[in-house]
Each structure stands twice: as C-alpha cells, then as structure tokens.
PDB file of C-alpha atoms and ligand atoms in Angstrom:
ATOM      1  CA  UNK A1210     -12.088  29.013 102.035  1.00  0.00           C
ATOM      2  CA  UNK A1211     -10.044  31.856 100.493  1.00  0.00           C
ATOM      3  CA  UNK A1212      -7.504  30.693  97.876  1.00  0.00           C
ATOM      4  CA  UNK A1213      -3.887  30.703  98.987  1.00  0.00           C
ATOM      5  CA  UNK A1214      -2.121  33.150  96.715  1.00  0.00           C
ATOM      6  CA  UNK A1215       1.503  33.584  95.675  1.00  0.00           C
ATOM      7  CA  UNK A1216       2.886  36.679  93.982  1.00  0.00           C
ATOM      8  CA  UNK A1217       5.829  35.638  91.775  1.00  0.00           C
ATOM      9  CA  UNK A1218       8.001  38.535  90.588  1.00  0.00           C
ATOM     10  CA  UNK A1219      10.576  38.238  87.812  1.00  0.00           C
ATOM     11  CA  UNK A1220      13.205  40.923  88.375  1.00  0.00           C
ATOM     12  CA  UNK A1221      15.444  39.958  85.438  1.00  0.00           C
ATOM     13  CA  UNK A1222      15.445  41.301  81.872  1.00  0.00           C
ATOM     14  CA  UNK A1223      15.961  37.701  80.642  1.00  0.00           C
ATOM     15  CA  UNK A1224      12.742  35.704  80.405  1.00  0.00           C
ATOM     16  CA  UNK A1225      14.724  32.510  79.715  1.00  0.00           C
ATOM     17  CA  UNK A1226      17.743  33.013  81.993  1.00  0.00           C
ATOM     18  CA  UNK A1227      18.734  31.149  85.152  1.00  0.00           C
ATOM     19  CA  UNK A1228      16.720  33.532  87.351  1.00  0.00           C
ATOM     20  CA  UNK A1229      13.555  32.937  85.292  1.00  0.00           C
ATOM     21  CA  UNK A1230      14.133  29.156  85.415  1.00  0.00           C
ATOM     22  CA  UNK A1231      14.426  29.328  89.211  1.00  0.00           C
ATOM     23  CA  UNK A1232      11.216  31.362  89.425  1.00  0.00           C
ATOM     24  CA  UNK A1233       9.313  29.041  87.076  1.00  0.00           C
ATOM     25  CA  UNK A1234      10.412  26.020  89.105  1.00  0.00           C
ATOM     26  CA  UNK A1235       9.241  27.733  92.270  1.00  0.00           C
ATOM     27  CA  UNK A1236       5.879  28.482  90.634  1.00  0.00           C
ATOM     28  CA  UNK A1237       5.452  24.779  89.663  1.00  0.00           C
ATOM     29  CA  UNK A1238       6.163  23.740  93.247  1.00  0.00           C
ATOM     30  CA  UNK A1239       3.781  26.358  94.655  1.00  0.00           C
ATOM     31  CA  UNK A1240       1.030  25.134  92.303  1.00  0.00           C
ATOM     32  CA  UNK A1241       1.654  21.547  93.455  1.00  0.00           C
ATOM     33  CA  UNK A1242       1.287  22.806  97.040  1.00  0.00           C
ATOM     34  CA  UNK A1243      -2.144  24.242  96.136  1.00  0.00           C
ATOM     35  CA  UNK A1244      -1.367  27.921  95.646  1.00  0.00           C
ATOM     36  CA  UNK A1245      -2.862  30.210  93.013  1.00  0.00           C
ATOM     37  CA  UNK A1246      -0.120  32.199  91.300  1.00  0.00           C
ATOM     38  CA  UNK A1247       0.008  35.771  90.035  1.00  0.00           C
ATOM     39  CA  UNK A1248       3.216  36.240  88.038  1.00  0.00           C
ATOM     40  CA  UNK A1249       4.566  39.630  87.008  1.00  0.00           C
ATOM     41  CA  UNK A1250       7.577  40.644  84.952  1.00  0.00           C
ATOM     42  CA  UNK A1251       8.953  43.793  86.553  1.00  0.00           C
ATOM     43  CA  UNK A1252      10.661  44.787  83.289  1.00  0.00           C
ATOM     44  CA  UNK A1253       7.245  45.014  81.596  1.00  0.00           C
ATOM     45  CA  UNK A1254       5.813  47.317  84.262  1.00  0.00           C
ATOM     46  CA  UNK A1255       5.659  51.097  84.091  1.00  0.00           C
ATOM     47  CA  UNK A1256       7.235  52.263  87.324  1.00  0.00           C
ATOM     48  CA  UNK A1257       8.571  55.789  87.689  1.00  0.00           C
ATOM     49  CA  UNK A1258      11.404  56.363  90.131  1.00  0.00           C
ATOM     50  CA  UNK A1259      10.597  56.962  93.777  1.00  0.00           C
ATOM     51  CA  UNK A1260      10.697  60.745  94.333  1.00  0.00           C
ATOM     52  CA  UNK A1261      11.359  60.392  98.061  1.00  0.00           C
ATOM     53  CA  UNK A1262       8.287  62.399  99.145  1.00  0.00           C
ATOM     54  CA  UNK A1263       7.637  59.884 101.980  1.00  0.00           C
ATOM     55  CA  UNK A1264       3.867  60.531 101.853  1.00  0.00           C
ATOM     56  CA  UNK A1265       3.379  56.757 101.539  1.00  0.00           C
ATOM     57  CA  UNK A1266       4.654  56.381 105.113  1.00  0.00           C
ATOM     58  CA  UNK A1267       1.343  57.842 106.308  1.00  0.00           C
ATOM     59  CA  UNK A1268      -1.074  56.447 103.705  1.00  0.00           C
ATOM     60  CA  UNK A1269       0.594  53.090 102.905  1.00  0.00           C
ATOM     61  CA  UNK A1270       0.169  53.917  99.204  1.00  0.00           C
ATOM     62  CA  UNK A1271       2.452  55.658  96.686  1.00  0.00           C
ATOM     63  CA  UNK A1272       1.025  58.935  95.353  1.00  0.00           C
ATOM     64  CA  UNK A1273       2.414  58.364  91.848  1.00  0.00           C
ATOM     65  CA  UNK A1274      -0.144  56.741  89.537  1.00  0.00           C
ATOM     66  CA  UNK A1275       1.394  53.960  87.455  1.00  0.00           C
ATOM     67  CA  UNK A1276       1.676  50.157  87.752  1.00  0.00           C
ATOM     68  CA  UNK A1277       2.589  50.372  91.458  1.00  0.00           C
ATOM     69  CA  UNK A1278      -1.097  50.320  92.484  1.00  0.00           C
ATOM     70  CA  UNK A1279      -1.606  46.953  90.745  1.00  0.00           C
ATOM     71  CA  UNK A1280       1.529  45.542  92.410  1.00  0.00           C
ATOM     72  CA  UNK A1281       0.419  46.787  95.844  1.00  0.00           C
ATOM     73  CA  UNK A1282      -3.006  45.130  95.398  1.00  0.00           C
ATOM     74  CA  UNK A1283      -1.358  41.844  94.375  1.00  0.00           C
ATOM     75  CA  UNK A1284       0.964  42.101  97.376  1.00  0.00           C
ATOM     76  CA  UNK A1285      -1.963  42.571  99.772  1.00  0.00           C
ATOM     77  CA  UNK A1286      -3.900  39.670  98.210  1.00  0.00           C
ATOM     78  CA  UNK A1287      -0.944  37.243  98.448  1.00  0.00           C
ATOM     79  CA  UNK A1288       0.212  35.190 101.413  1.00  0.00           C
ATOM     80  CA  UNK A1289       3.627  34.522  99.857  1.00  0.00           C
ATOM     81  CA  UNK A1290       5.925  36.560  97.602  1.00  0.00           C
ATOM     82  CA  UNK A1291       8.618  34.890  95.482  1.00  0.00           C
ATOM     83  CA  UNK A1292      11.145  37.424  94.234  1.00  0.00           C
ATOM     84  CA  UNK A1293      13.661  36.286  91.622  1.00  0.00           C
ATOM     85  CA  UNK A1294      16.377  38.800  90.743  1.00  0.00           C
ATOM     86  CA  UNK A1295      19.879  38.288  89.308  1.00  0.00           C
ATOM     87  CA  UNK A1296      22.897  39.628  91.165  1.00  0.00           C
ATOM     88  CA  UNK A1297      23.990  42.958  89.687  1.00  0.00           C
ATOM     89  CA  UNK A1298      27.019  44.618  91.309  1.00  0.00           C
ATOM     90  CA  UNK A1299      26.557  42.544  94.460  1.00  0.00           C
ATOM     91  CA  UNK A1300      23.048  43.971  94.633  1.00  0.00           C
ATOM     92  CA  UNK A1301      19.730  43.757  92.800  1.00  0.00           C
ATOM     93  CA  UNK A1302      18.995  45.234  89.331  1.00  0.00           C
ATOM     94  CA  UNK A1303      17.762  48.851  89.332  1.00  0.00           C
ATOM     95  CA  UNK A1304      14.055  48.033  88.681  1.00  0.00           C
ATOM     96  CA  UNK A1305      14.004  45.783  91.749  1.00  0.00           C
ATOM     97  CA  UNK A1306      15.635  48.431  93.931  1.00  0.00           C
ATOM     98  CA  UNK A1307      13.150  50.992  92.605  1.00  0.00           C
ATOM     99  CA  UNK A1308      10.278  48.621  93.440  1.00  0.00           C
ATOM    100  CA  UNK A1309      11.494  48.498  97.056  1.00  0.00           C
ATOM    101  CA  UNK A1310      11.734  52.307  97.111  1.00  0.00           C
ATOM    102  CA  UNK A1311       8.217  52.683  95.696  1.00  0.00           C
ATOM    103  CA  UNK A1312       6.908  50.243  98.328  1.00  0.00           C
ATOM    104  CA  UNK A1313       8.441  52.064 101.324  1.00  0.00           C
ATOM    105  CA  UNK A1314       5.126  52.986 102.964  1.00  0.00           C
ATOM    106  CA  UNK A1315       3.465  49.742 101.854  1.00  0.00           C
ATOM    107  CA  UNK A1316       6.124  47.822 103.769  1.00  0.00           C
ATOM    108  CA  UNK A1317       6.436  49.965 106.887  1.00  0.00           C
ATOM    109  CA  UNK A1318       4.997  52.749 108.968  1.00  0.00           C
ATOM    110  CA  UNK A1319       7.302  55.316 110.526  1.00  0.00           C
ATOM    111  CA  UNK A1320       7.104  55.764 114.280  1.00  0.00           C
ATOM    112  CA  UNK A1321       9.157  57.825 116.747  1.00  0.00           C
ATOM    113  CA  UNK A1322      11.332  54.770 117.433  1.00  0.00           C
ATOM    114  CA  UNK A1323      11.542  51.690 115.177  1.00  0.00           C
ATOM    115  CA  UNK A1324       9.699  51.196 111.871  1.00  0.00           C
ATOM    116  CA  UNK A1325       6.400  49.345 112.288  1.00  0.00           C
ATOM    117  CA  UNK A1326       5.938  46.524 109.749  1.00  0.00           C
ATOM    118  CA  UNK A1327       2.826  46.598 107.566  1.00  0.00           C
ATOM    119  CA  UNK A1328       3.004  43.167 105.893  1.00  0.00           C
ATOM    120  CA  UNK A1329       3.314  40.923 108.974  1.00  0.00           C
ATOM    121  CA  UNK A1330       2.015  37.371 108.571  1.00  0.00           C
ATOM    122  CA  UNK A1331       3.153  37.050 104.968  1.00  0.00           C
ATOM    123  CA  UNK A1332       6.127  34.956 103.811  1.00  0.00           C
ATOM    124  CA  UNK A1333       8.760  35.237 101.093  1.00  0.00           C
ATOM    125  CA  UNK A1334      11.205  33.250  98.987  1.00  0.00           C
ATOM    126  CA  UNK A1335      14.309  34.895  97.496  1.00  0.00           C
ATOM    127  CA  UNK A1336      16.049  33.611  94.371  1.00  0.00           C
ATOM    128  CA  UNK A1337      19.191  34.969  92.722  1.00  0.00           C
ATOM    129  CA  UNK A1338      21.638  33.913  90.006  1.00  0.00           C
ATOM    130  CA  UNK A1339      25.201  35.167  89.562  1.00  0.00           C
ATOM    131  CA  UNK A1340      28.301  34.587  87.403  1.00  0.00           C
ATOM    132  CA  UNK A1341      30.767  34.201  90.252  1.00  0.00           C
ATOM    133  CA  UNK A1342      31.333  30.566  91.231  1.00  0.00           C
ATOM    134  CA  UNK A1343      30.436  29.309  94.713  1.00  0.00           C
ATOM    135  CA  UNK A1344      31.671  29.640  97.405  1.00  0.00           C
ATOM    136  CA  UNK A1345      33.326  32.894  96.232  1.00  0.00           C
ATOM    137  CA  UNK A1346      29.983  34.407  95.206  1.00  0.00           C
ATOM    138  CA  UNK A1347      28.993  34.238  98.863  1.00  0.00           C
ATOM    139  CA  UNK A1348      32.404  34.834 100.504  1.00  0.00           C
ATOM    140  CA  UNK A1349      33.115  37.971  98.436  1.00  0.00           C
ATOM    141  CA  UNK A1350      29.604  39.291  98.958  1.00  0.00           C
ATOM    142  CA  UNK A1351      28.238  39.003  95.382  1.00  0.00           C
ATOM    143  CA  UNK A1352      25.110  36.855  95.759  1.00  0.00           C
ATOM    144  CA  UNK A1353      25.214  37.622  99.493  1.00  0.00           C
ATOM    145  CA  UNK A1354      24.832  41.342  98.691  1.00  0.00           C
ATOM    146  CA  UNK A1355      21.812  40.719  96.461  1.00  0.00           C
ATOM    147  CA  UNK A1356      20.162  38.458  99.024  1.00  0.00           C
ATOM    148  CA  UNK A1357      20.942  40.875 101.874  1.00  0.00           C
ATOM    149  CA  UNK A1358      19.301  43.779 100.051  1.00  0.00           C
ATOM    150  CA  UNK A1359      16.159  41.820  99.179  1.00  0.00           C
ATOM    151  CA  UNK A1360      16.032  40.466 102.731  1.00  0.00           C
ATOM    152  CA  UNK A1361      16.184  43.981 104.184  1.00  0.00           C
ATOM    153  CA  UNK A1362      12.934  44.918 102.445  1.00  0.00           C
ATOM    154  CA  UNK A1363      10.956  41.825 103.416  1.00  0.00           C
ATOM    155  CA  UNK A1364      12.253  41.641 107.004  1.00  0.00           C
ATOM    156  CA  UNK A1365      11.447  45.308 107.583  1.00  0.00           C
ATOM    157  CA  UNK A1366       7.950  44.615 106.209  1.00  0.00           C
ATOM    158  CA  UNK A1367       7.548  41.980 108.961  1.00  0.00           C
ATOM    159  CA  UNK A1368       7.554  39.008 106.595  1.00  0.00           C
ATOM    160  CA  UNK A1369       9.120  35.586 107.301  1.00  0.00           C
ATOM    161  CA  UNK A1370      11.588  33.830 105.009  1.00  0.00           C
ATOM    162  CA  UNK A1371      10.768  30.403 103.506  1.00  0.00           C
ATOM    163  CA  UNK A1372      14.134  30.184 101.738  1.00  0.00           C
ATOM    164  CA  UNK A1373      16.937  32.131 100.063  1.00  0.00           C
ATOM    165  CA  UNK A1374      18.467  30.312  97.140  1.00  0.00           C
ATOM    166  CA  UNK A1375      21.474  31.123  94.956  1.00  0.00           C
ATOM    167  CA  UNK A1376      22.396  29.694  91.564  1.00  0.00           C
ATOM    168  CA  UNK A1377      26.103  30.551  91.218  1.00  0.00           C
ATOM    169  CA  UNK A1378      28.526  30.121  88.314  1.00  0.00           C
ATOM    170  CA  UNK A1379      26.058  31.002  85.546  1.00  0.00           C
ATOM    171  CA  UNK A1380      28.942  32.163  83.348  1.00  0.00           C
ATOM    172  CA  UNK A1381      29.660  28.496  82.555  1.00  0.00           C
ATOM    173  CA  UNK A1382      26.060  27.415  81.851  1.00  0.00           C
ATOM    174  CA  UNK A1383      22.617  28.939  82.090  1.00  0.00           C
ATOM    175  CA  UNK A1384      21.210  25.572  83.194  1.00  0.00           C
ATOM    176  CA  UNK A1385      20.135  25.561  86.817  1.00  0.00           C
ATOM    177  CA  UNK A1386      21.778  22.554  88.560  1.00  0.00           C
ATOM    178  CA  UNK A1387      19.576  19.814  90.012  1.00  0.00           C
ATOM    179  CA  UNK A1388      20.769  20.553  93.550  1.00  0.00           C
ATOM    180  CA  UNK A1389      19.536  24.156  93.239  1.00  0.00           C
ATOM    181  CA  UNK A1390      16.170  22.924  91.924  1.00  0.00           C
ATOM    182  CA  UNK A1391      15.916  20.524  94.916  1.00  0.00           C
ATOM    183  CA  UNK A1392      16.581  23.459  97.298  1.00  0.00           C
ATOM    184  CA  UNK A1393      13.747  25.386  95.653  1.00  0.00           C
ATOM    185  CA  UNK A1394      11.429  22.382  96.071  1.00  0.00           C
ATOM    186  CA  UNK A1395      12.255  22.160  99.791  1.00  0.00           C
ATOM    187  CA  UNK A1396      10.859  25.677 100.312  1.00  0.00           C
ATOM    188  CA  UNK A1397       7.381  24.338  99.521  1.00  0.00           C
ATOM    189  CA  UNK A1398       7.456  21.138 101.634  1.00  0.00           C
TER     190      UNK A1398
HETATM  191  C1  FMN B1459      24.999  44.916  85.167  1.00  0.00           C
HETATM  192  C2  FMN B1459      25.404  43.554  85.643  1.00  0.00           C
HETATM  193  C3  FMN B1459      26.048  43.424  86.845  1.00  0.00           C
HETATM  194  C4  FMN B1459      26.438  42.160  87.318  1.00  0.00           C
HETATM  195  N1  FMN B1459      27.049  42.049  88.528  1.00  0.00           N
HETATM  196  C5  FMN B1459      27.403  40.819  88.973  1.00  0.00           C
HETATM  197  C6  FMN B1459      28.035  40.682  90.247  1.00  0.00           C
HETATM  198  O1  FMN B1459      28.217  41.630  90.991  1.00  0.00           O
HETATM  199  N2  FMN B1459      28.401  39.421  90.628  1.00  0.00           N
HETATM  200  C7  FMN B1459      28.207  38.320  89.841  1.00  0.00           C
HETATM  201  O2  FMN B1459      28.571  37.224  90.233  1.00  0.00           O
HETATM  202  N3  FMN B1459      27.579  38.427  88.639  1.00  0.00           N
HETATM  203  C8  FMN B1459      27.173  39.644  88.195  1.00  0.00           C
HETATM  204  N4  FMN B1459      26.543  39.766  86.981  1.00  0.00           N
HETATM  205  C9  FMN B1459      26.223  38.536  86.219  1.00  0.00           C
HETATM  206  C10 FMN B1459      24.775  38.095  86.427  1.00  0.00           C
HETATM  207  O3  FMN B1459      24.438  38.006  87.806  1.00  0.00           O
HETATM  208  C11 FMN B1459      24.567  36.709  85.793  1.00  0.00           C
HETATM  209  O4  FMN B1459      24.823  36.812  84.398  1.00  0.00           O
HETATM  210  C12 FMN B1459      23.198  36.123  86.061  1.00  0.00           C
HETATM  211  O5  FMN B1459      23.246  34.762  85.697  1.00  0.00           O
HETATM  212  C13 FMN B1459      22.102  36.807  85.260  1.00  0.00           C
HETATM  213  O6  FMN B1459      20.919  36.069  85.440  1.00  0.00           O
HETATM  214  P1  FMN B1459      19.713  36.126  84.401  1.00  0.00           P
HETATM  215  O7  FMN B1459      20.291  35.790  83.041  1.00  0.00           O
HETATM  216  O8  FMN B1459      18.774  35.118  84.876  1.00  0.00           O
HETATM  217  O9  FMN B1459      19.186  37.520  84.447  1.00  0.00           O
HETATM  218  C14 FMN B1459      26.169  41.012  86.515  1.00  0.00           C
HETATM  219  C15 FMN B1459      25.512  41.158  85.275  1.00  0.00           C
HETATM  220  C16 FMN B1459      25.150  42.413  84.832  1.00  0.00           C
HETATM  221  C17 FMN B1459      24.422  42.553  83.511  1.00  0.00           C
END
C-alpha cells in the first residue's frame, strides 16, 4: 500500500511562533493518524516572483527553475496539504501569496469557460494566527481575509477542506490555547 503523505508548509518567518505551534500540533496529529509528513519552511526556499507568463496554465509546471519544482513534486505526492500562515494585513504573508502565484498552472487549467482543477481528490487544512482578538478578528475580516485567500487557491485547485483554524489574540500571548489545539486535533479524527 502506498504511504499516506501530508505536505506541511510553514508560511511564517517565526519558527517558534503561534503559527508554527499550530502546524507542529497538526503534524503530531497527522503522524498519529498514520501519515508520513514532509515539512517545508517557505522562508527557507528560493522562490522568485511569478512573472505572469501564464505558460504554466498549459504545462502545469512553472518555467522558472528554483525551489518550485521540489514543492510541486511534494504537492503531487501528498494526499493532504497543511498550510500554516499568519495573518498579515488581513491576508497572507508575501511568500505565501507568491507561492500561490507560482502554482497557478499546477492548481488549474484554463478553459474557455471555468478553470479546470488539477489537484482534485486532495484535501487541505488551513491554520492562521493573528493579533486581533476574537470575534473581531473574524468580524472585521482580519483572520477571515487570510483564510479566504488561502481557501481561494485550494478550492480552485479542486481540493476539499478538512478544517480552517484561527488562533486569535496573539498580541497577549504566543501560547496557543487548548481549545485551538483541540480544534486542530478534530481535523484528523
Ligand atoms: C506585516 C504584518 C501585518 C500584520 N497584519 C495583521 C492583521 O491584519 N491583523 C491582525 O490581527 N494581525 C496582524 N499582524 C499580527 C500577526 O498576525 C500576529 O503577530 C501573528 O501572531 C504572527 O504569527 P507568527 O508569530 O506565528 O508568525 C500582522 C503582523 C505583521 C508583521
């Protein structure tokens, strides 16, 4: 039987912040559920900006040669992607946005009508941390904006959500509350 693989992506510059804690907890739960994990730190990867050439829409592969090829291979080998990114300006940090741009043709194929997904059958978990306290982080669109932008990529790629989890109020403490950790665990049950 082929191993069940998870690609875990850290999209924060802090390797010991709330976002990283959420991702590490998710990895522990995935391992308990029998998955093999490939973890990458996006801030350690060499990824040039998307130049908007759109050639990937035909080939499914970016023409620029850097760490994107490795990430695309890991994506294809994995059944589940866990993306952990802090909320920056009600959105995702620039390296995460650039990753989505670089993966345009990996995620979808352009047709005359609607985009055709290229990663159907795979699943995803979204994790974000933000300073704004709940429920205002959601009501005023802070964490909601970050989740919405990440969701747009994975939904367009044809993938199904296993959970979208927010750790709000990180200005007070970087510790991730127990109730947030329990929500992460429920994704893997
Ligand atoms: C450039 C930048 C923009 C930010 N924008 C927001 C924001 O829009 N809303 C918010 O609640 N917090 C915002 N924050 C705070 C971070 O989301 C918060 O510190 C988060 O806990 C960082 O997680 P990490 O330490 O795990 O990377 C921002 C932080 C930075 C550095």
